């Protein structure tokens, strides 16, 4: 019952996102063909507007667009003459997915390690050092970190490629730029949660039995400490995805984020709507899967219609 209720909520959420995105895009002053109107005959501009249903009233445009979405058709791109929105998303999804997943893995693994080290060395040098790293990571935005990585890691050191896409080496700098912020946030979450877990009676009992610290932390500590972190992974995943918009543009990566940024400048409405809905779908599915993960991380949590 809980799963069915969550699925219905997902559908309603996606419909609201689609509707709001459509309304907002059509509320912005201007026209995708405004620049062509001065250089092309009026008849040609009218035909172009008719091709994309821009000559129809907004309610009609909305109905036509929702009808296409039911068939998983995002429509043609206004700027690209050879590829539609579905093709652009299909081509850009793999680079974006590789970049996002690598950043997630790096952020989670290093964030967990940094947070655990800080908690086990509470109020000592490693704790202070870990938190300094975390604060710096939170404070420096990815779009500031990216040019610094290009300057010192690629241009001056000459170790890694500056930009573009091709080999695994091309993913290292953008992955670091995306992962540093989430890594720092996870480290702070894990440190706070692990300190609370370490103060519990069952942890003290395990320590009194003579069990090693590594065994106690791995067997009992981590599993209980990461429960609050799981709640954060959904919004974290969203921040990494939206972060790829700027990072892909800076590193000239042919991902969905780059197409999204270009479409904003070009007022390519179908691409903006298509990429927004695509990313929203991924986010909503991720949040749903995270809810299900609670049950596997902590068997005491029961999935019922009440959300318990």
mmCIF file of N, CA, C and O in Angstrom, residues 136-235:
data_model
loop_
_atom_site.group_PDB
_atom_site.id
_atom_site.type_symbol
_atom_site.label_atom_id
_atom_site.label_comp_id
_atom_site.label_asym_id
_atom_site.label_seq_id
_atom_site.Cartn_x
_atom_site.Cartn_y
_atom_site.Cartn_z
ATOM 1 N N UNK A 136 36.101 24.134 4.221
ATOM 2 C CA UNK A 136 36.612 24.672 2.955
ATOM 3 C C UNK A 136 35.824 24.100 1.784
ATOM 4 O O UNK A 136 35.462 24.827 0.840
ATOM 5 N N UNK A 137 35.528 22.803 1.834
ATOM 6 C CA UNK A 137 34.775 22.165 0.755
ATOM 7 C C UNK A 137 33.379 22.722 0.605
ATOM 8 O O UNK A 137 32.881 22.889 -0.507
ATOM 9 N N UNK A 138 32.732 23.044 1.735
ATOM 10 C CA UNK A 138 31.386 23.613 1.699
ATOM 11 C C UNK A 138 31.425 25.063 1.206
ATOM 12 O O UNK A 138 30.528 25.516 0.499
ATOM 13 N N UNK A 139 32.473 25.774 1.570
ATOM 14 C CA UNK A 139 32.543 27.208 1.297
ATOM 15 C C UNK A 139 32.876 27.531 -0.158
ATOM 16 O O UNK A 139 32.474 28.587 -0.657
ATOM 17 N N UNK A 140 33.613 26.661 -0.825
ATOM 18 C CA UNK A 140 34.062 26.942 -2.195
ATOM 19 C C UNK A 140 33.085 26.311 -3.187
ATOM 20 O O UNK A 140 32.985 25.088 -3.266
ATOM 21 N N UNK A 141 32.340 27.099 -3.965
ATOM 22 C CA UNK A 141 31.392 26.543 -4.944
ATOM 23 C C UNK A 141 32.123 25.795 -6.054
ATOM 24 O O UNK A 141 33.295 26.078 -6.352
ATOM 25 N N UNK A 142 31.424 24.872 -6.684
ATOM 26 C CA UNK A 142 32.035 24.060 -7.744
ATOM 27 C C UNK A 142 32.462 24.906 -8.939
ATOM 28 O O UNK A 142 33.472 24.614 -9.580
ATOM 29 N N UNK A 143 31.703 25.982 -9.229
ATOM 30 C CA UNK A 143 32.071 26.796 -10.387
ATOM 31 C C UNK A 143 33.293 27.681 -10.105
ATOM 32 O O UNK A 143 33.880 28.223 -11.046
ATOM 33 N N UNK A 144 33.687 27.816 -8.834
ATOM 34 C CA UNK A 144 34.940 28.488 -8.488
ATOM 35 C C UNK A 144 36.079 27.475 -8.479
ATOM 36 O O UNK A 144 37.187 27.742 -8.943
ATOM 37 N N UNK A 145 35.788 26.291 -7.950
ATOM 38 C CA UNK A 145 36.799 25.245 -7.861
ATOM 39 C C UNK A 145 37.218 24.747 -9.242
ATOM 40 O O UNK A 145 38.396 24.446 -9.466
ATOM 41 N N UNK A 146 36.268 24.676 -10.177
ATOM 42 C CA UNK A 146 36.563 24.129 -11.503
ATOM 43 C C UNK A 146 37.663 24.900 -12.233
ATOM 44 O O UNK A 146 38.624 24.281 -12.728
ATOM 45 N N UNK A 147 37.587 26.232 -12.344
ATOM 46 C CA UNK A 147 38.677 26.961 -13.009
ATOM 47 C C UNK A 147 40.024 26.798 -12.303
ATOM 48 O O UNK A 147 41.073 26.760 -12.959
ATOM 49 N N UNK A 148 39.996 26.690 -10.958
ATOM 50 C CA UNK A 148 41.247 26.482 -10.225
ATOM 51 C C UNK A 148 41.856 25.124 -10.565
ATOM 52 O O UNK A 148 43.082 25.006 -10.721
ATOM 53 N N UNK A 149 41.012 24.109 -10.672
ATOM 54 C CA UNK A 149 41.505 22.777 -11.045
ATOM 55 C C UNK A 149 42.075 22.782 -12.463
ATOM 56 O O UNK A 149 43.099 22.140 -12.732
ATOM 57 N N UNK A 150 41.412 23.507 -13.349
ATOM 58 C CA UNK A 150 41.911 23.596 -14.724
ATOM 59 C C UNK A 150 43.276 24.299 -14.751
ATOM 60 O O UNK A 150 44.208 23.860 -15.436
ATOM 61 N N UNK A 151 43.380 25.386 -13.998
ATOM 62 C CA UNK A 151 44.621 26.177 -14.004
ATOM 63 C C UNK A 151 45.795 25.387 -13.426
ATOM 64 O O UNK A 151 46.863 25.304 -14.055
ATOM 65 N N UNK A 152 45.588 24.806 -12.227
ATOM 66 C CA UNK A 152 46.710 24.164 -11.549
ATOM 67 C C UNK A 152 46.851 22.676 -11.870
ATOM 68 O O UNK A 152 47.961 22.145 -11.866
ATOM 69 N N UNK A 153 45.737 22.010 -12.143
ATOM 70 C CA UNK A 153 45.819 20.574 -12.409
ATOM 71 C C UNK A 153 46.042 20.228 -13.859
ATOM 72 O O UNK A 153 46.541 19.144 -14.174
ATOM 73 N N UNK A 154 45.671 21.140 -14.775
ATOM 74 C CA UNK A 154 45.784 20.842 -16.203
ATOM 75 C C UNK A 154 46.769 21.764 -16.914
ATOM 76 O O UNK A 154 47.714 21.297 -17.558
ATOM 77 N N UNK A 155 46.577 23.076 -16.786
ATOM 78 C CA UNK A 155 47.405 24.020 -17.546
ATOM 79 C C UNK A 155 48.831 24.060 -17.016
ATOM 80 O O UNK A 155 49.799 23.877 -17.774
ATOM 81 N N UNK A 156 48.998 24.299 -15.707
ATOM 82 C CA UNK A 156 50.341 24.449 -15.158
ATOM 83 C C UNK A 156 51.023 23.102 -14.921
ATOM 84 O O UNK A 156 52.188 22.928 -15.279
ATOM 85 N N UNK A 157 50.317 22.166 -14.317
ATOM 86 C CA UNK A 157 50.930 20.863 -14.040
ATOM 87 C C UNK A 157 51.001 19.992 -15.294
ATOM 88 O O UNK A 157 51.926 19.192 -15.453
ATOM 89 N N UNK A 158 50.049 20.156 -16.182
ATOM 90 C CA UNK A 158 50.038 19.361 -17.413
ATOM 91 C C UNK A 158 49.795 17.890 -17.194
ATOM 92 O O UNK A 158 50.149 17.058 -18.028
ATOM 93 N N UNK A 159 49.191 17.558 -16.052
ATOM 94 C CA UNK A 159 48.970 16.142 -15.726
ATOM 95 C C UNK A 159 47.703 15.611 -16.383
ATOM 96 O O UNK A 159 47.674 14.474 -16.879
ATOM 97 N N UNK A 160 46.645 16.424 -16.393
ATOM 98 C CA UNK A 160 45.343 15.978 -16.872
ATOM 99 C C UNK A 160 44.868 16.850 -18.034
ATOM 100 O O UNK A 160 45.330 17.990 -18.188
ATOM 101 N N UNK A 161 43.945 16.339 -18.852
ATOM 102 C CA UNK A 161 43.387 17.149 -19.951
ATOM 103 C C UNK A 161 42.652 18.372 -19.415
ATOM 104 O O UNK A 161 42.047 18.332 -18.348
ATOM 105 N N UNK A 162 42.707 19.460 -20.170
ATOM 106 C CA UNK A 162 42.068 20.700 -19.746
ATOM 107 C C UNK A 162 40.554 20.563 -19.768
ATOM 108 O O UNK A 162 39.865 20.923 -18.833
ATOM 109 N N UNK A 163 40.019 20.050 -20.853
ATOM 110 C CA UNK A 163 38.563 19.966 -21.000
ATOM 111 C C UNK A 163 38.235 18.900 -22.044
ATOM 112 O O UNK A 163 39.064 18.069 -22.381
ATOM 113 N N UNK A 164 37.010 18.933 -22.537
ATOM 114 C CA UNK A 164 36.490 18.014 -23.560
ATOM 115 C C UNK A 164 36.158 16.662 -22.936
ATOM 116 O O UNK A 164 36.080 16.518 -21.713
ATOM 117 N N UNK A 165 35.926 15.667 -23.786
ATOM 118 C CA UNK A 165 35.441 14.362 -23.337
ATOM 119 C C UNK A 165 36.018 13.297 -24.245
ATOM 120 O O UNK A 165 36.097 13.466 -25.444
ATOM 121 N N UNK A 166 36.449 12.190 -23.671
ATOM 122 C CA UNK A 166 37.004 11.129 -24.497
ATOM 123 C C UNK A 166 37.468 9.954 -23.673
ATOM 124 O O UNK A 166 36.947 8.841 -23.773
ATOM 125 N N UNK A 167 38.461 10.185 -22.811
ATOM 126 C CA UNK A 167 39.005 9.120 -21.976
ATOM 127 C C UNK A 167 38.604 9.336 -20.517
ATOM 128 O O UNK A 167 38.046 10.370 -20.156
ATOM 129 N N UNK A 168 38.949 8.349 -19.686
ATOM 130 C CA UNK A 168 38.627 8.458 -18.263
ATOM 131 C C UNK A 168 39.338 9.642 -17.624
ATOM 132 O O UNK A 168 38.818 10.265 -16.693
ATOM 133 N N UNK A 169 40.519 9.979 -18.152
ATOM 134 C CA UNK A 169 41.274 11.109 -17.602
ATOM 135 C C UNK A 169 40.495 12.414 -17.729
ATOM 136 O O UNK A 169 40.648 13.318 -16.891
ATOM 137 N N UNK A 170 39.642 12.526 -18.750
ATOM 138 C CA UNK A 170 38.846 13.736 -18.932
ATOM 139 C C UNK A 170 37.794 13.916 -17.829
ATOM 140 O O UNK A 170 37.270 15.017 -17.641
ATOM 141 N N UNK A 171 37.480 12.844 -17.114
ATOM 142 C CA UNK A 171 36.433 12.918 -16.088
ATOM 143 C C UNK A 171 36.971 13.271 -14.710
ATOM 144 O O UNK A 171 36.185 13.588 -13.814
ATOM 145 N N UNK A 172 38.293 13.219 -14.535
ATOM 146 C CA UNK A 172 38.855 13.365 -13.181
ATOM 147 C C UNK A 172 38.606 14.755 -12.612
ATOM 148 O O UNK A 172 38.065 14.901 -11.499
ATOM 149 N N UNK A 173 38.996 15.792 -13.328
ATOM 150 C CA UNK A 173 38.842 17.158 -12.807
ATOM 151 C C UNK A 173 37.379 17.534 -12.590
ATOM 152 O O UNK A 173 37.035 18.063 -11.521
ATOM 153 N N UNK A 174 36.475 17.306 -13.563
ATOM 154 C CA UNK A 174 35.069 17.638 -13.290
ATOM 155 C C UNK A 174 34.467 16.814 -12.159
ATOM 156 O O UNK A 174 33.616 17.310 -11.414
ATOM 157 N N UNK A 175 34.895 15.575 -12.001
ATOM 158 C CA UNK A 175 34.402 14.756 -10.885
ATOM 159 C C UNK A 175 34.822 15.352 -9.552
ATOM 160 O O UNK A 175 34.023 15.437 -8.609
ATOM 161 N N UNK A 176 36.078 15.781 -9.460
ATOM 162 C CA UNK A 176 36.562 16.412 -8.223
ATOM 163 C C UNK A 176 35.782 17.691 -7.941
ATOM 164 O O UNK A 176 35.351 17.941 -6.803
ATOM 165 N N UNK A 177 35.576 18.499 -8.982
ATOM 166 C CA UNK A 177 34.853 19.764 -8.808
ATOM 167 C C UNK A 177 33.439 19.528 -8.300
ATOM 168 O O UNK A 177 32.925 20.295 -7.475
ATOM 169 N N UNK A 178 32.802 18.471 -8.765
ATOM 170 C CA UNK A 178 31.438 18.163 -8.341
ATOM 171 C C UNK A 178 31.383 17.501 -6.962
ATOM 172 O O UNK A 178 30.426 17.693 -6.215
ATOM 173 N N UNK A 179 32.404 16.719 -6.622
ATOM 174 C CA UNK A 179 32.339 15.880 -5.422
ATOM 175 C C UNK A 179 32.755 16.598 -4.154
ATOM 176 O O UNK A 179 32.326 16.202 -3.064
ATOM 177 N N UNK A 180 33.575 17.637 -4.249
ATOM 178 C CA UNK A 180 34.151 18.259 -3.049
ATOM 179 C C UNK A 180 33.074 18.793 -2.105
ATOM 180 O O UNK A 180 33.109 18.539 -0.898
ATOM 181 N N UNK A 181 32.112 19.548 -2.623
ATOM 182 C CA UNK A 181 31.060 20.113 -1.776
ATOM 183 C C UNK A 181 30.224 19.056 -1.077
ATOM 184 O O UNK A 181 30.101 19.066 0.168
ATOM 185 N N UNK A 182 29.622 18.108 -1.812
ATOM 186 C CA UNK A 182 28.858 17.032 -1.167
ATOM 187 C C UNK A 182 29.699 16.194 -0.216
ATOM 188 O O UNK A 182 29.217 15.773 0.835
ATOM 189 N N UNK A 183 30.962 15.951 -0.575
ATOM 190 C CA UNK A 183 31.864 15.192 0.295
ATOM 191 C C UNK A 183 31.970 15.871 1.662
ATOM 192 O O UNK A 183 31.889 15.215 2.711
ATOM 193 N N UNK A 184 32.158 17.174 1.654
ATOM 194 C CA UNK A 184 32.312 17.914 2.905
ATOM 195 C C UNK A 184 31.038 17.860 3.737
ATOM 196 O O UNK A 184 31.097 17.704 4.970
ATOM 197 N N UNK A 185 29.884 17.981 3.087
ATOM 198 C CA UNK A 185 28.610 17.937 3.823
ATOM 199 C C UNK A 185 28.388 16.558 4.438
ATOM 200 O O UNK A 185 27.968 16.428 5.587
ATOM 201 N N UNK A 186 28.671 15.509 3.674
ATOM 202 C CA UNK A 186 28.520 14.137 4.184
ATOM 203 C C UNK A 186 29.452 13.923 5.377
ATOM 204 O O UNK A 186 29.069 13.295 6.371
ATOM 205 N N UNK A 187 30.677 14.425 5.287
ATOM 206 C CA UNK A 187 31.638 14.258 6.383
ATOM 207 C C UNK A 187 31.100 14.867 7.674
ATOM 208 O O UNK A 187 31.213 14.270 8.754
ATOM 209 N N UNK A 188 30.512 16.041 7.591
ATOM 210 C CA UNK A 188 29.965 16.685 8.791
ATOM 211 C C UNK A 188 28.763 15.899 9.331
ATOM 212 O O UNK A 188 28.604 15.744 10.542
ATOM 213 N N UNK A 189 27.897 15.427 8.425
ATOM 214 C CA UNK A 189 26.754 14.619 8.852
ATOM 215 C C UNK A 189 27.220 13.354 9.569
ATOM 216 O O UNK A 189 26.706 13.002 10.640
ATOM 217 N N UNK A 190 28.185 12.657 8.965
ATOM 218 C CA UNK A 190 28.659 11.385 9.515
ATOM 219 C C UNK A 190 29.359 11.609 10.851
ATOM 220 O O UNK A 190 29.183 10.822 11.795
ATOM 221 N N UNK A 191 30.146 12.662 10.954
ATOM 222 C CA UNK A 191 30.836 12.953 12.215
ATOM 223 C C UNK A 191 29.823 13.133 13.347
ATOM 224 O O UNK A 191 29.963 12.532 14.425
ATOM 225 N N UNK A 192 28.805 13.966 13.099
ATOM 226 C CA UNK A 192 27.795 14.213 14.137
ATOM 227 C C UNK A 192 27.042 12.942 14.496
ATOM 228 O O UNK A 192 26.825 12.623 15.677
ATOM 229 N N UNK A 193 26.653 12.189 13.473
ATOM 230 C CA UNK A 193 25.892 10.961 13.708
ATOM 231 C C UNK A 193 26.746 9.901 14.396
ATOM 232 O O UNK A 193 26.283 9.205 15.304
ATOM 233 N N UNK A 194 28.003 9.776 13.969
ATOM 234 C CA UNK A 194 28.888 8.771 14.567
ATOM 235 C C UNK A 194 29.197 9.091 16.021
ATOM 236 O O UNK A 194 29.281 8.180 16.863
ATOM 237 N N UNK A 195 29.357 10.368 16.356
ATOM 238 C CA UNK A 195 29.586 10.740 17.758
ATOM 239 C C UNK A 195 28.408 10.318 18.631
ATOM 240 O O UNK A 195 28.593 9.854 19.766
ATOM 241 N N UNK A 196 27.199 10.477 18.099
ATOM 242 C CA UNK A 196 26.010 10.071 18.846
ATOM 243 C C UNK A 196 25.959 8.556 19.002
ATOM 244 O O UNK A 196 25.624 8.043 20.080
ATOM 245 N N UNK A 197 26.307 7.834 17.933
ATOM 246 C CA UNK A 197 26.294 6.366 17.988
ATOM 247 C C UNK A 197 27.348 5.857 18.969
ATOM 248 O O UNK A 197 27.099 4.919 19.746
ATOM 249 N N UNK A 198 28.530 6.457 18.953
ATOM 250 C CA UNK A 198 29.612 6.000 19.835
ATOM 251 C C UNK A 198 29.274 6.169 21.314
ATOM 252 O O UNK A 198 29.847 5.489 22.166
ATOM 253 N N UNK A 199 28.338 7.066 21.619
ATOM 254 C CA UNK A 199 27.956 7.295 23.022
ATOM 255 C C UNK A 199 26.865 6.342 23.502
ATOM 256 O O UNK A 199 26.505 6.365 24.692
ATOM 257 N N UNK A 200 26.335 5.499 22.595
ATOM 258 C CA UNK A 200 25.261 4.591 22.971
ATOM 259 C C UNK A 200 25.787 3.442 23.837
ATOM 260 O O UNK A 200 26.953 3.035 23.731
ATOM 261 N N UNK A 201 24.899 2.896 24.649
ATOM 262 C CA UNK A 201 25.297 1.834 25.572
ATOM 263 C C UNK A 201 25.779 0.578 24.854
ATOM 264 O O UNK A 201 26.717 -0.084 25.315
ATOM 265 N N UNK A 202 25.149 0.212 23.752
ATOM 266 C CA UNK A 202 25.548 -1.024 23.061
ATOM 267 C C UNK A 202 26.960 -0.914 22.492
ATOM 268 O O UNK A 202 27.676 -1.907 22.383
ATOM 269 N N UNK A 203 27.391 0.320 22.141
ATOM 270 C CA UNK A 203 28.753 0.507 21.657
ATOM 271 C C UNK A 203 29.736 0.376 22.824
ATOM 272 O O UNK A 203 30.814 -0.239 22.684
ATOM 273 N N UNK A 204 29.364 0.916 23.980
ATOM 274 C CA UNK A 204 30.225 0.805 25.157
ATOM 275 C C UNK A 204 30.318 -0.647 25.625
ATOM 276 O O UNK A 204 31.379 -1.105 26.077
ATOM 277 N N UNK A 205 29.210 -1.378 25.514
ATOM 278 C CA UNK A 205 29.209 -2.794 25.896
ATOM 279 C C UNK A 205 30.132 -3.600 24.995
ATOM 280 O O UNK A 205 30.901 -4.455 25.470
ATOM 281 N N UNK A 206 30.057 -3.327 23.680
ATOM 282 C CA UNK A 206 30.922 -4.031 22.738
ATOM 283 C C UNK A 206 32.393 -3.732 23.018
ATOM 284 O O UNK A 206 33.253 -4.621 22.935
ATOM 285 N N UNK A 207 32.667 -2.491 23.379
ATOM 286 C CA UNK A 207 34.054 -2.116 23.706
ATOM 287 C C UNK A 207 34.509 -2.800 24.994
ATOM 288 O O UNK A 207 35.662 -3.240 25.103
ATOM 289 N N UNK A 208 33.598 -2.930 25.961
ATOM 290 C CA UNK A 208 33.944 -3.584 27.236
ATOM 291 C C UNK A 208 34.230 -5.073 27.047
ATOM 292 O O UNK A 208 34.964 -5.675 27.851
ATOM 293 N N UNK A 209 33.667 -5.665 26.009
ATOM 294 C CA UNK A 209 33.906 -7.083 25.722
ATOM 295 C C UNK A 209 35.282 -7.325 25.122
ATOM 296 O O UNK A 209 35.670 -8.474 24.906
ATOM 297 N N UNK A 210 35.993 -6.250 24.824
ATOM 298 C CA UNK A 210 37.339 -6.392 24.281
ATOM 299 C C UNK A 210 37.400 -6.418 22.765
ATOM 300 O O UNK A 210 38.454 -6.725 22.194
ATOM 301 N N UNK A 211 36.288 -6.099 22.113
ATOM 302 C CA UNK A 211 36.286 -6.086 20.653
ATOM 303 C C UNK A 211 37.084 -4.892 20.140
ATOM 304 O O UNK A 211 37.135 -3.833 20.775
ATOM 305 N N UNK A 212 37.713 -5.069 18.998
ATOM 306 C CA UNK A 212 38.545 -4.004 18.444
ATOM 307 C C UNK A 212 37.681 -2.844 17.962
ATOM 308 O O UNK A 212 36.511 -3.018 17.595
ATOM 309 N N UNK A 213 38.276 -1.668 17.955
ATOM 310 C CA UNK A 213 37.548 -0.471 17.532
ATOM 311 C C UNK A 213 37.092 -0.596 16.078
ATOM 312 O O UNK A 213 35.971 -0.207 15.731
ATOM 313 N N UNK A 214 37.957 -1.139 15.232
ATOM 314 C CA UNK A 214 37.617 -1.297 13.810
ATOM 315 C C UNK A 214 36.405 -2.204 13.658
ATOM 316 O O UNK A 214 35.479 -1.908 12.886
ATOM 317 N N UNK A 215 36.385 -3.312 14.404
ATOM 318 C CA UNK A 215 35.258 -4.250 14.315
ATOM 319 C C UNK A 215 33.972 -3.601 14.815
ATOM 320 O O UNK A 215 32.910 -3.741 14.194
ATOM 321 N N UNK A 216 34.053 -2.873 15.937
ATOM 322 C CA UNK A 216 32.856 -2.242 16.508
ATOM 323 C C UNK A 216 32.287 -1.210 15.540
ATOM 324 O O UNK A 216 31.075 -1.160 15.303
ATOM 325 N N UNK A 217 33.156 -0.392 14.965
ATOM 326 C CA UNK A 217 32.708 0.657 14.046
ATOM 327 C C UNK A 217 32.105 0.051 12.791
ATOM 328 O O UNK A 217 31.032 0.477 12.328
ATOM 329 N N UNK A 218 32.772 -0.948 12.222
ATOM 330 C CA UNK A 218 32.282 -1.560 10.976
ATOM 331 C C UNK A 218 31.006 -2.370 11.193
ATOM 332 O O UNK A 218 30.114 -2.363 10.343
ATOM 333 N N UNK A 219 30.937 -3.070 12.327
ATOM 334 C CA UNK A 219 29.805 -3.968 12.566
ATOM 335 C C UNK A 219 28.569 -3.228 13.065
ATOM 336 O O UNK A 219 27.445 -3.508 12.638
ATOM 337 N N UNK A 220 28.759 -2.280 13.971
ATOM 338 C CA UNK A 220 27.622 -1.620 14.614
ATOM 339 C C UNK A 220 27.529 -0.126 14.323
ATOM 340 O O UNK A 220 26.426 0.410 14.196
ATOM 341 N N UNK A 221 28.670 0.537 14.245
ATOM 342 C CA UNK A 221 28.657 1.993 14.165
ATOM 343 C C UNK A 221 28.194 2.547 12.828
ATOM 344 O O UNK A 221 27.278 3.381 12.770
ATOM 345 N N UNK A 222 28.818 2.078 11.743
ATOM 346 C CA UNK A 222 28.544 2.664 10.427
ATOM 347 C C UNK A 222 27.084 2.493 10.042
ATOM 348 O O UNK A 222 26.441 3.435 9.556
ATOM 349 N N UNK A 223 26.541 1.301 10.266
ATOM 350 C CA UNK A 223 25.171 1.025 9.825
ATOM 351 C C UNK A 223 24.165 1.964 10.494
ATOM 352 O O UNK A 223 23.205 2.407 9.865
ATOM 353 N N UNK A 224 24.389 2.262 11.747
ATOM 354 C CA UNK A 224 23.479 3.171 12.447
ATOM 355 C C UNK A 224 23.787 4.636 12.150
ATOM 356 O O UNK A 224 22.889 5.473 12.148
ATOM 357 N N UNK A 225 25.039 4.929 11.875
ATOM 358 C CA UNK A 225 25.431 6.322 11.649
ATOM 359 C C UNK A 225 25.004 6.824 10.276
ATOM 360 O O UNK A 225 24.817 8.031 10.094
ATOM 361 N N UNK A 226 24.858 5.927 9.297
ATOM 362 C CA UNK A 226 24.553 6.388 7.937
ATOM 363 C C UNK A 226 23.057 6.593 7.694
ATOM 364 O O UNK A 226 22.676 7.093 6.625
ATOM 365 N N UNK A 227 22.204 6.224 8.664
ATOM 366 C CA UNK A 227 20.763 6.409 8.464
ATOM 367 C C UNK A 227 20.413 7.875 8.204
ATOM 368 O O UNK A 227 19.676 8.192 7.258
ATOM 369 N N UNK A 228 20.924 8.835 8.994
ATOM 370 C CA UNK A 228 20.638 10.238 8.662
ATOM 371 C C UNK A 228 21.242 10.660 7.320
ATOM 372 O O UNK A 228 20.705 11.532 6.635
ATOM 373 N N UNK A 229 22.360 10.031 6.942
ATOM 374 C CA UNK A 229 23.014 10.371 5.677
ATOM 375 C C UNK A 229 22.148 9.949 4.497
ATOM 376 O O UNK A 229 22.087 10.639 3.471
ATOM 377 N N UNK A 230 21.465 8.810 4.637
ATOM 378 C CA UNK A 230 20.595 8.339 3.560
ATOM 379 C C UNK A 230 19.512 9.367 3.265
ATOM 380 O O UNK A 230 19.145 9.594 2.111
ATOM 381 N N UNK A 231 19.004 10.027 4.313
ATOM 382 C CA UNK A 231 17.992 11.065 4.114
ATOM 383 C C UNK A 231 18.531 12.212 3.276
ATOM 384 O O UNK A 231 17.780 12.897 2.576
ATOM 385 N N UNK A 232 19.827 12.409 3.346
ATOM 386 C CA UNK A 232 20.443 13.531 2.651
ATOM 387 C C UNK A 232 20.857 13.191 1.229
ATOM 388 O O UNK A 232 21.101 14.086 0.418
ATOM 389 N N UNK A 233 20.947 11.890 0.904
ATOM 390 C CA UNK A 233 21.457 11.490 -0.404
ATOM 391 C C UNK A 233 20.549 11.971 -1.537
ATOM 392 O O UNK A 233 21.029 12.337 -2.608
ATOM 393 N N UNK A 234 19.224 11.990 -1.300
ATOM 394 C CA UNK A 234 18.315 12.456 -2.348
ATOM 395 C C UNK A 234 18.583 13.887 -2.758
ATOM 396 O O UNK A 234 18.887 14.169 -3.926
ATOM 397 N N UNK A 235 18.507 14.854 -1.804
ATOM 398 C CA UNK A 235 18.861 16.237 -2.154
ATOM 399 C C UNK A 235 20.301 16.379 -2.639
ATOM 400 O O UNK A 235 20.587 17.211 -3.495
#
